[in-house]
Coordinates of N, CA and C in Angstrom, one line a residue:
M1 N -20.9 -18.3 6.7 CA -19.8 -17.5 6.4 C -18.5 -18.2 6.8
K2 N -17.6 -18.4 5.8 CA -16.4 -19.1 6.1 C -15.2 -18.1 6.3
I3 N -14.7 -18.1 7.5 CA -13.7 -17.2 8.0 C -12.5 -17.9 8.5
A4 N -11.3 -17.5 8.1 CA -10.0 -17.9 8.6 C -9.6 -16.9 9.6
V5 N -9.2 -17.4 10.8 CA -8.6 -16.6 11.9 C -7.2 -16.9 12.1
L6 N -6.4 -15.9 12.0 CA -4.9 -16.2 12.1 C -4.4 -15.4 13.3
G7 N -3.8 -16.1 14.2 CA -3.3 -15.6 15.5 C -4.2 -15.9 16.6
M8 N -3.8 -16.8 17.5 CA -4.6 -17.3 18.6 C -4.1 -16.8 19.9
G9 N -3.7 -15.6 19.9 CA -3.2 -15.0 21.1 C -4.3 -14.5 22.0
T10 N -3.9 -13.5 22.9 CA -4.9 -13.0 23.9 C -6.1 -12.4 23.3
M11 N -5.9 -11.8 22.1 CA -7.1 -11.3 21.5 C -7.7 -12.1 20.4
G12 N -6.8 -12.8 19.6 CA -7.3 -13.6 18.5 C -8.1 -14.8 18.9
A13 N -7.7 -15.5 19.9 CA -8.5 -16.7 20.4 C -9.9 -16.4 20.8
P14 N -10.1 -15.3 21.6 CA -11.5 -15.0 22.0 C -12.3 -14.5 20.8
M15 N -11.7 -13.8 19.8 CA -12.4 -13.4 18.6 C -12.9 -14.6 17.9
A16 N -12.0 -15.6 17.6 CA -12.3 -16.8 17.0 C -13.5 -17.5 17.7
T17 N -13.4 -17.6 19.0 CA -14.4 -18.2 19.9 C -15.8 -17.5 19.6
N18 N -15.8 -16.2 19.6 CA -17.1 -15.5 19.4 C -17.7 -15.7 18.0
L19 N -16.8 -15.9 17.0 CA -17.2 -16.1 15.6 C -17.8 -17.6 15.5
I20 N -17.2 -18.5 16.2 CA -17.7 -19.8 16.3 C -19.1 -19.9 16.9
K21 N -19.2 -19.2 18.1 CA -20.5 -19.1 18.8 C -21.5 -18.5 18.0
A22 N -21.2 -17.6 17.0 CA -22.2 -16.9 16.2 C -22.6 -17.7 15.0
G23 N -22.0 -18.9 14.9 CA -22.3 -19.8 13.8 C -21.5 -19.8 12.5
C24 N -20.4 -19.1 12.6 CA -19.5 -19.0 11.4 C -18.7 -20.3 11.3
D25 N -18.3 -20.6 10.1 CA -17.5 -21.7 9.8 C -16.0 -21.2 9.9
V26 N -15.3 -21.6 10.9 CA -14.0 -21.0 11.3 C -12.9 -22.0 11.1
T27 N -11.8 -21.5 10.4 CA -10.6 -22.3 10.3 C -9.5 -21.4 11.0
V28 N -8.7 -22.1 11.8 CA -7.7 -21.3 12.6 C -6.3 -21.8 12.3
H29 N -5.3 -20.8 12.4 CA -3.9 -21.2 12.3 C -3.1 -20.2 13.3
N30 N -2.2 -20.9 13.9 CA -1.3 -20.1 14.8 C 0.1 -20.7 14.7
R31 N 1.1 -19.8 14.8 CA 2.5 -20.2 14.7 C 2.8 -21.3 15.8
T32 N 2.3 -21.1 17.0 CA 2.4 -22.1 18.1 C 1.2 -23.0 17.9
R33 N 1.3 -24.1 17.3 CA 0.2 -24.9 16.9 C -0.7 -25.4 18.0
S34 N -0.2 -25.5 19.2 CA -1.0 -26.0 20.4 C -2.1 -25.0 20.7
R35 N -1.9 -23.8 20.4 CA -2.9 -22.7 20.7 C -4.2 -22.9 19.9
E36 N -4.1 -23.7 18.9 CA -5.3 -24.0 18.0 C -6.2 -25.0 18.7
E37 N -5.7 -25.8 19.6 CA -6.5 -26.9 20.1 C -7.8 -26.6 20.8
P38 N -7.8 -25.5 21.7 CA -9.1 -25.2 22.3 C -10.1 -24.8 21.3
L39 N -9.7 -24.2 20.2 CA -10.6 -23.7 19.2 C -11.2 -24.9 18.4
E40 N -10.3 -25.9 18.2 CA -10.8 -27.1 17.5 C -11.9 -27.8 18.4
K41 N -11.7 -27.8 19.7 CA -12.7 -28.4 20.6 C -14.0 -27.7 20.5
L42 N -14.0 -26.4 20.1 CA -15.3 -25.6 20.0 C -15.8 -25.8 18.6
G43 N -15.1 -26.4 17.7 CA -15.7 -26.6 16.3 C -14.9 -26.1 15.2
A44 N -13.8 -25.4 15.5 CA -12.9 -24.8 14.4 C -12.1 -25.9 13.7
T45 N -11.8 -25.7 12.5 CA -10.9 -26.5 11.7 C -9.5 -26.0 11.8
R46 N -8.5 -26.8 12.0 CA -7.1 -26.4 12.1 C -6.4 -26.4 10.8
A47 N -5.5 -25.5 10.5 CA -4.8 -25.5 9.2 C -3.3 -25.5 9.5
D48 N -2.5 -26.0 8.6 CA -1.0 -26.1 8.8 C -0.3 -24.8 8.4
S49 N -1.0 -23.9 7.7 CA -0.3 -22.7 7.3 C -1.3 -21.6 7.0
P50 N -0.9 -20.3 6.9 CA -1.9 -19.3 6.6 C -2.6 -19.6 5.2
A51 N -1.8 -20.0 4.3 CA -2.3 -20.3 2.9 C -3.4 -21.4 3.0
A52 N -3.1 -22.4 3.8 CA -4.1 -23.5 3.9 C -5.3 -23.0 4.6
A53 N -5.1 -22.2 5.6 CA -6.3 -21.7 6.4 C -7.3 -20.9 5.6
V54 N -6.7 -20.1 4.6 CA -7.6 -19.2 3.8 C -8.1 -19.9 2.6
A55 N -7.6 -21.0 2.2 CA -7.9 -21.6 0.9 C -9.4 -21.9 0.7
K56 N -10.1 -22.2 1.7 CA -11.6 -22.4 1.6 C -12.4 -21.3 2.3
S57 N -11.8 -20.1 2.5 CA -12.5 -19.1 3.2 C -12.7 -17.9 2.3
D58 N -13.8 -17.2 2.7 CA -14.1 -16.0 2.0 C -13.5 -14.7 2.6
I59 N -13.3 -14.8 3.9 CA -12.7 -13.7 4.7 C -11.6 -14.2 5.6
V60 N -10.6 -13.4 5.8 CA -9.5 -13.6 6.7 C -9.5 -12.6 7.8
L61 N -9.4 -13.0 9.0 CA -9.3 -12.1 10.1 C -8.0 -12.4 10.8
S62 N -7.1 -11.4 10.9 CA -5.8 -11.6 11.5 C -5.6 -10.7 12.7
C63 N -4.9 -11.3 13.7 CA -4.6 -10.5 14.9 C -3.3 -11.0 15.5
V64 N -2.2 -10.4 15.1 CA -0.9 -10.8 15.5 C -0.1 -9.6 16.1
S65 N 1.1 -9.9 16.6 CA 1.7 -8.9 17.5 C 2.3 -7.7 16.9
D66 N 2.9 -7.7 15.6 CA 3.5 -6.5 15.1 C 3.6 -6.6 13.6
T67 N 4.1 -5.5 13.0 CA 4.2 -5.3 11.6 C 4.9 -6.5 10.9
P68 N 6.1 -6.9 11.3 CA 6.8 -8.0 10.6 C 6.0 -9.3 10.6
D69 N 5.4 -9.6 11.8 CA 4.6 -10.8 11.9 C 3.4 -10.8 10.9
V70 N 2.7 -9.6 10.8 CA 1.6 -9.5 9.8 C 2.2 -9.7 8.4
E71 N 3.2 -9.1 8.1 CA 3.8 -9.3 6.8 C 4.2 -10.8 6.5
N72 N 4.7 -11.4 7.5 CA 5.0 -12.8 7.3 C 3.8 -13.7 7.1
I73 N 2.8 -13.5 7.8 CA 1.6 -14.4 7.6 C 0.9 -14.1 6.3
F74 N 1.0 -12.8 5.9 CA 0.4 -12.4 4.6 C 1.1 -12.8 3.4
F75 N 2.4 -12.7 3.4 CA 3.2 -12.9 2.2 C 4.2 -14.0 2.2
D76 N 4.7 -14.4 3.3 CA 5.7 -15.5 3.5 C 6.5 -15.8 2.2
P77 N 7.4 -15.0 1.9 CA 8.1 -15.2 0.6 C 8.9 -16.4 0.5
A78 N 9.4 -16.9 1.6 CA 10.3 -18.0 1.6 C 9.6 -19.4 1.3
A79 N 8.4 -19.5 1.8 CA 7.7 -20.8 1.7 C 6.5 -20.8 0.8
G80 N 6.0 -19.6 0.4 CA 4.8 -19.6 -0.4 C 3.6 -20.0 0.3
N81 N 3.6 -19.8 1.7 CA 2.5 -20.3 2.5 C 1.7 -19.1 3.1
G82 N 1.9 -17.9 2.5 CA 1.1 -16.8 3.0 C -0.3 -16.7 2.5
V83 N -1.0 -15.8 3.2 CA -2.4 -15.6 2.8 C -2.6 -15.3 1.3
I84 N -1.7 -14.5 0.8 CA -1.8 -14.1 -0.6 C -1.7 -15.3 -1.6
D85 N -1.0 -16.3 -1.1 CA -0.8 -17.6 -1.9 C -2.1 -18.4 -1.9
G86 N -2.9 -18.3 -0.9 CA -4.1 -19.2 -0.7 C -5.4 -18.5 -0.9
L87 N -5.6 -17.2 -0.7 CA -6.9 -16.6 -0.8 C -7.3 -16.3 -2.3
D88 N -8.4 -16.7 -2.6 CA -9.0 -16.4 -4.0 C -9.3 -15.0 -4.3
S89 N -9.2 -14.6 -5.5 CA -9.7 -13.3 -6.0 C -11.1 -13.1 -5.5
G90 N -11.3 -11.9 -5.0 CA -12.7 -11.6 -4.5 C -12.7 -11.8 -2.9
G91 N -11.7 -12.3 -2.3 CA -11.6 -12.5 -0.9 C -11.4 -11.1 -0.2
L92 N -11.5 -11.2 1.1 CA -11.4 -10.0 2.0 C -10.5 -10.3 3.2
V93 N -9.5 -9.4 3.4 CA -8.6 -9.5 4.5 C -9.0 -8.4 5.5
I94 N -9.2 -8.8 6.7 CA -9.5 -7.9 7.9 C -8.4 -8.0 8.9
D95 N -7.5 -7.0 9.0 CA -6.4 -7.1 9.9 C -6.7 -6.3 11.2
C96 N -6.8 -7.1 12.3 CA -7.1 -6.4 13.6 C -5.8 -6.1 14.4
S97 N -4.7 -6.4 13.9 CA -3.4 -6.1 14.5 C -3.2 -4.6 14.6
S98 N -2.4 -4.2 15.5 CA -2.0 -2.8 15.7 C -0.6 -2.6 15.0
I99 N -0.6 -2.1 13.8 CA 0.7 -2.0 13.1 C 0.9 -0.7 12.4
A100 N 2.0 -0.5 11.7 CA 2.3 0.8 11.1 C 1.4 1.1 9.9
P101 N 0.8 2.3 9.9 CA -0.1 2.7 8.9 C 0.5 2.6 7.5
G102 N 1.8 3.0 7.3 CA 2.4 2.9 6.0 C 2.5 1.5 5.5
A103 N 2.9 0.6 6.3 CA 2.9 -0.9 5.9 C 1.5 -1.4 5.6
T104 N 0.6 -0.9 6.4 CA -0.8 -1.3 6.1 C -1.3 -0.9 4.7
R105 N -0.9 0.3 4.3 CA -1.3 0.7 2.9 C -0.6 -0.1 1.9
D106 N 0.7 -0.4 2.1 CA 1.4 -1.3 1.2 C 0.8 -2.7 1.1
F107 N 0.5 -3.3 2.2 CA -0.2 -4.6 2.3 C -1.5 -4.6 1.4
A108 N -2.2 -3.5 1.7 CA -3.5 -3.4 1.0 C -3.3 -3.4 -0.6
E109 N -2.3 -2.6 -1.0 CA -2.1 -2.5 -2.4 C -1.7 -3.8 -3.0
R110 N -0.9 -4.6 -2.3 CA -0.4 -5.9 -2.8 C -1.6 -6.8 -2.9
F111 N -2.6 -6.8 -2.0 CA -3.8 -7.6 -2.1 C -4.7 -7.0 -3.2
R112 N -4.8 -5.8 -3.3 CA -5.7 -5.2 -4.3 C -5.2 -5.6 -5.7
A113 N -3.9 -5.8 -5.9 CA -3.4 -6.3 -7.2 C -3.9 -7.6 -7.6
K114 N -4.4 -8.4 -6.6 CA -5.0 -9.7 -6.8 C -6.5 -9.7 -6.6
N115 N -7.1 -8.5 -6.7 CA -8.5 -8.4 -6.5 C -9.0 -8.9 -5.1
I116 N -8.2 -8.6 -4.1 CA -8.6 -9.0 -2.7 C -8.8 -7.7 -1.9
G117 N -9.9 -7.6 -1.3 CA -10.2 -6.4 -0.5 C -9.4 -6.4 0.8
Y118 N -9.3 -5.2 1.5 CA -8.5 -5.1 2.7 C -9.1 -4.0 3.6
V119 N -9.2 -4.4 4.9 CA -9.7 -3.4 5.9 C -8.7 -3.5 7.1
D120 N -8.2 -2.4 7.5 CA -7.3 -2.4 8.7 C -8.4 -2.1 9.8
A121 N -8.4 -2.9 10.9 CA -9.4 -2.8 11.9 C -8.8 -3.0 13.3
P122 N -7.8 -2.2 13.7 CA -7.2 -2.4 15.1 C -8.3 -2.3 16.1
V123 N -8.1 -3.0 17.3 CA -9.1 -3.0 18.3 C -8.6 -2.4 19.6
S124 N -9.6 -2.0 20.4 CA -9.3 -1.5 21.7 C -10.3 -2.1 22.7
G125 N -9.9 -2.4 23.9 CA -10.8 -2.9 24.9 C -10.1 -4.1 25.6
G126 N -9.0 -4.5 25.2 CA -8.2 -5.5 26.0 C -8.8 -6.8 25.9
S127 N -8.2 -7.8 26.7 CA -8.6 -9.2 26.6 C -10.1 -9.4 27.1
E128 N -10.5 -8.5 28.1 CA -11.9 -8.6 28.6 C -12.9 -8.3 27.5
G129 N -12.5 -7.3 26.7 CA -13.4 -6.9 25.6 C -13.5 -7.9 24.5
A130 N -12.3 -8.5 24.3 CA -12.2 -9.6 23.3 C -13.1 -10.8 23.7
I131 N -13.1 -11.2 25.0 CA -13.8 -12.3 25.5 C -15.3 -12.0 25.4
K132 N -15.7 -10.8 25.8 CA -17.1 -10.4 25.9 C -17.7 -10.0 24.5
G133 N -16.8 -9.8 23.5 CA -17.2 -9.3 22.2 C -17.7 -7.9 22.2
T134 N -17.0 -7.1 23.1 CA -17.4 -5.7 23.2 C -16.2 -4.7 22.8
L135 N -15.4 -5.2 21.9 CA -14.2 -4.3 21.5 C -14.7 -3.1 20.7
T136 N -13.9 -2.1 20.8 CA -14.1 -0.9 20.0 C -13.1 -1.1 18.8
I137 N -13.6 -0.9 17.6 CA -12.9 -1.2 16.4 C -12.8 -0.1 15.5
M138 N -11.6 0.4 15.1 CA -11.4 1.5 14.2 C -11.0 1.0 12.9
C139 N -11.7 1.4 11.8 CA -11.5 0.7 10.5 C -11.1 1.7 9.4
G140 N -10.2 1.2 8.6 CA -9.8 1.9 7.4 C -10.0 1.0 6.2
G141 N -10.6 1.5 5.1 CA -10.8 0.7 3.9 C -11.8 1.4 3.0
A142 N -11.9 0.8 1.8 CA -12.8 1.3 0.9 C -14.3 1.0 1.4
D143 N -15.2 1.8 1.0 CA -16.6 1.6 1.5 C -17.1 0.2 1.3
K144 N -16.9 -0.3 0.0 CA -17.4 -1.7 -0.3 C -16.8 -2.7 0.6
D145 N -15.4 -2.6 0.9 CA -14.8 -3.6 1.7 C -15.2 -3.4 3.2
F146 N -15.4 -2.3 3.7 CA -15.9 -2.1 5.0 C -17.3 -2.7 5.2
A147 N -18.2 -2.5 4.1 CA -19.5 -3.0 4.1 C -19.5 -4.6 4.3
R148 N -18.5 -5.2 3.7 CA -18.4 -6.7 3.8 C -17.8 -7.1 5.1
A149 N -16.9 -6.2 5.7 CA -16.2 -6.6 7.0 C -17.2 -6.3 8.1
E150 N -18.0 -5.3 8.1 CA -18.8 -4.9 9.2 C -19.6 -6.0 9.9
P151 N -20.3 -6.9 9.2 CA -21.0 -8.0 9.9 C -20.1 -8.8 10.7
V152 N -18.9 -9.1 10.3 CA -18.0 -9.9 11.0 C -17.5 -9.2 12.2
L153 N -17.2 -7.9 12.0 CA -16.7 -7.1 13.2 C -17.7 -6.8 14.2
Q154 N -19.0 -6.8 13.8 CA -20.1 -6.6 14.8 C -20.2 -7.8 15.8
I155 N -19.7 -9.0 15.3 CA -19.7 -10.1 16.2 C -18.6 -10.0 17.3
I156 N -17.5 -9.4 17.0 CA -16.4 -9.3 17.9 C -16.3 -8.0 18.7
G157 N -17.1 -7.0 18.2 CA -17.0 -5.7 18.8 C -18.4 -5.1 19.0
S158 N -18.5 -4.1 19.9 CA -19.7 -3.4 20.2 C -19.8 -2.1 19.5
K159 N -18.6 -1.5 19.2 CA -18.5 -0.2 18.5 C -17.6 -0.3 17.4
V160 N -18.1 -0.3 16.1 CA -17.3 -0.4 14.9 C -17.4 0.9 14.1
T161 N -16.3 1.5 13.9 CA -16.4 2.8 13.2 C -15.5 2.8 12.0
H162 N -16.1 3.3 10.9 CA -15.3 3.4 9.6 C -14.7 4.8 9.6
I163 N -13.4 4.9 9.8 CA -12.7 6.2 9.9 C -12.5 6.8 8.5
G164 N -12.0 6.0 7.5 CA -11.7 6.5 6.2 C -11.0 5.4 5.4
P165 N -10.2 5.8 4.4 CA -9.5 4.8 3.6 C -8.5 3.9 4.4
V166 N -7.9 3.0 3.7 CA -7.0 2.0 4.3 C -5.8 2.9 5.0
G167 N -5.5 2.4 6.2 CA -4.5 3.1 7.0 C -5.1 3.9 8.1
C168 N -6.3 4.4 7.9 CA -7.0 5.3 8.9 C -7.3 4.6 10.2
G169 N -7.6 3.4 10.1 CA -7.8 2.6 11.4 C -6.6 2.6 12.3
Q170 N -5.5 2.4 11.6 CA -4.2 2.4 12.3 C -3.8 3.7 12.9
I171 N -4.1 4.8 12.1 CA -3.8 6.1 12.6 C -4.7 6.5 13.8
A172 N -6.0 6.1 13.7 CA -6.9 6.3 14.8 C -6.5 5.5 16.1
K173 N -6.0 4.3 15.9 CA -5.6 3.5 17.1 C -4.3 4.2 17.7
V174 N -3.4 4.7 16.9 CA -2.2 5.4 17.5 C -2.7 6.7 18.3
A175 N -3.7 7.4 17.7 CA -4.2 8.6 18.4 C -4.9 8.1 19.7
N176 N -5.6 7.1 19.7 CA -6.3 6.5 20.9 C -5.2 6.2 21.9
Q177 N -4.1 5.6 21.5 CA -3.1 5.2 22.5 C -2.4 6.5 23.1
V178 N -2.2 7.5 22.3 CA -1.6 8.7 22.7 C -2.5 9.4 23.8
A179 N -3.8 9.4 23.5 CA -4.8 10.0 24.5 C -4.8 9.2 25.8
I180 N -4.7 7.9 25.7 CA -4.7 7.0 26.9 C -3.4 7.3 27.7
A181 N -2.3 7.3 27.0 CA -1.0 7.6 27.7 C -1.0 8.9 28.3
G182 N -1.5 9.9 27.7 CA -1.6 11.3 28.2 C -2.5 11.3 29.5
T183 N -3.6 10.6 29.4 CA -4.5 10.5 30.6 C -3.8 9.9 31.8
F184 N -3.1 8.8 31.5 CA -2.3 8.1 32.7 C -1.3 9.0 33.2
M185 N -0.5 9.8 32.3 CA 0.5 10.7 32.8 C -0.1 11.7 33.7
A186 N -1.3 12.3 33.2 CA -1.9 13.4 34.0 C -2.4 12.8 35.3
L187 N -2.9 11.6 35.4 CA -3.4 11.0 36.6 C -2.2 10.8 37.6
A188 N -1.1 10.3 37.0 CA 0.1 10.1 37.9 C 0.6 11.4 38.5
E189 N 0.6 12.5 37.7 CA 1.0 13.8 38.2 C 0.0 14.3 39.3
A190 N -1.3 14.0 39.1 CA -2.3 14.4 40.0 C -2.1 13.7 41.4
L191 N -1.9 12.4 41.3 CA -1.6 11.6 42.5 C -0.4 12.0 43.2
T192 N 0.7 12.4 42.5 CA 1.9 12.8 43.1 C 1.7 14.1 43.8
L193 N 0.8 15.1 43.3 CA 0.5 16.3 43.9 C -0.3 16.0 45.2

């Protein structure tokens, strides 16, 4: 399985590592290029741009910091180096970033116009979960796209749940964060008492 992984941060680098260890053919790209080097030592191929990273891949897995960064790596209008410029028709995008649900639906439509599938798959479990491959992953996407994404997601996570159509993964992640914040606030009040 040929997978491009975009974003070698706290979460993305361990995800890429686990994919390599599972025997996937992995190409990596990161805005700060030096972050690609440890993955290259493990067997990954480095690429100069998101478009170059996905050019020979079937599946793209991205994990970057916020909505504008996701949009930039996907569409990069200034340079034509975005994922949409390099990924062939029939490809699949799996975005593990935590971003706005509305933007997620827009991105999916833009890829769908080029016959490229899309699954939003934000993760929970922190850096330890990313390293151990035990992330909880909440997914939004069409049934056929989720079916293609699931084997990849099973490598990086231990609990993978298909919530509903595109955008539902992001909504579930927001709900998860609200529940966690509420728990922390209640605990703080209890400790104060």
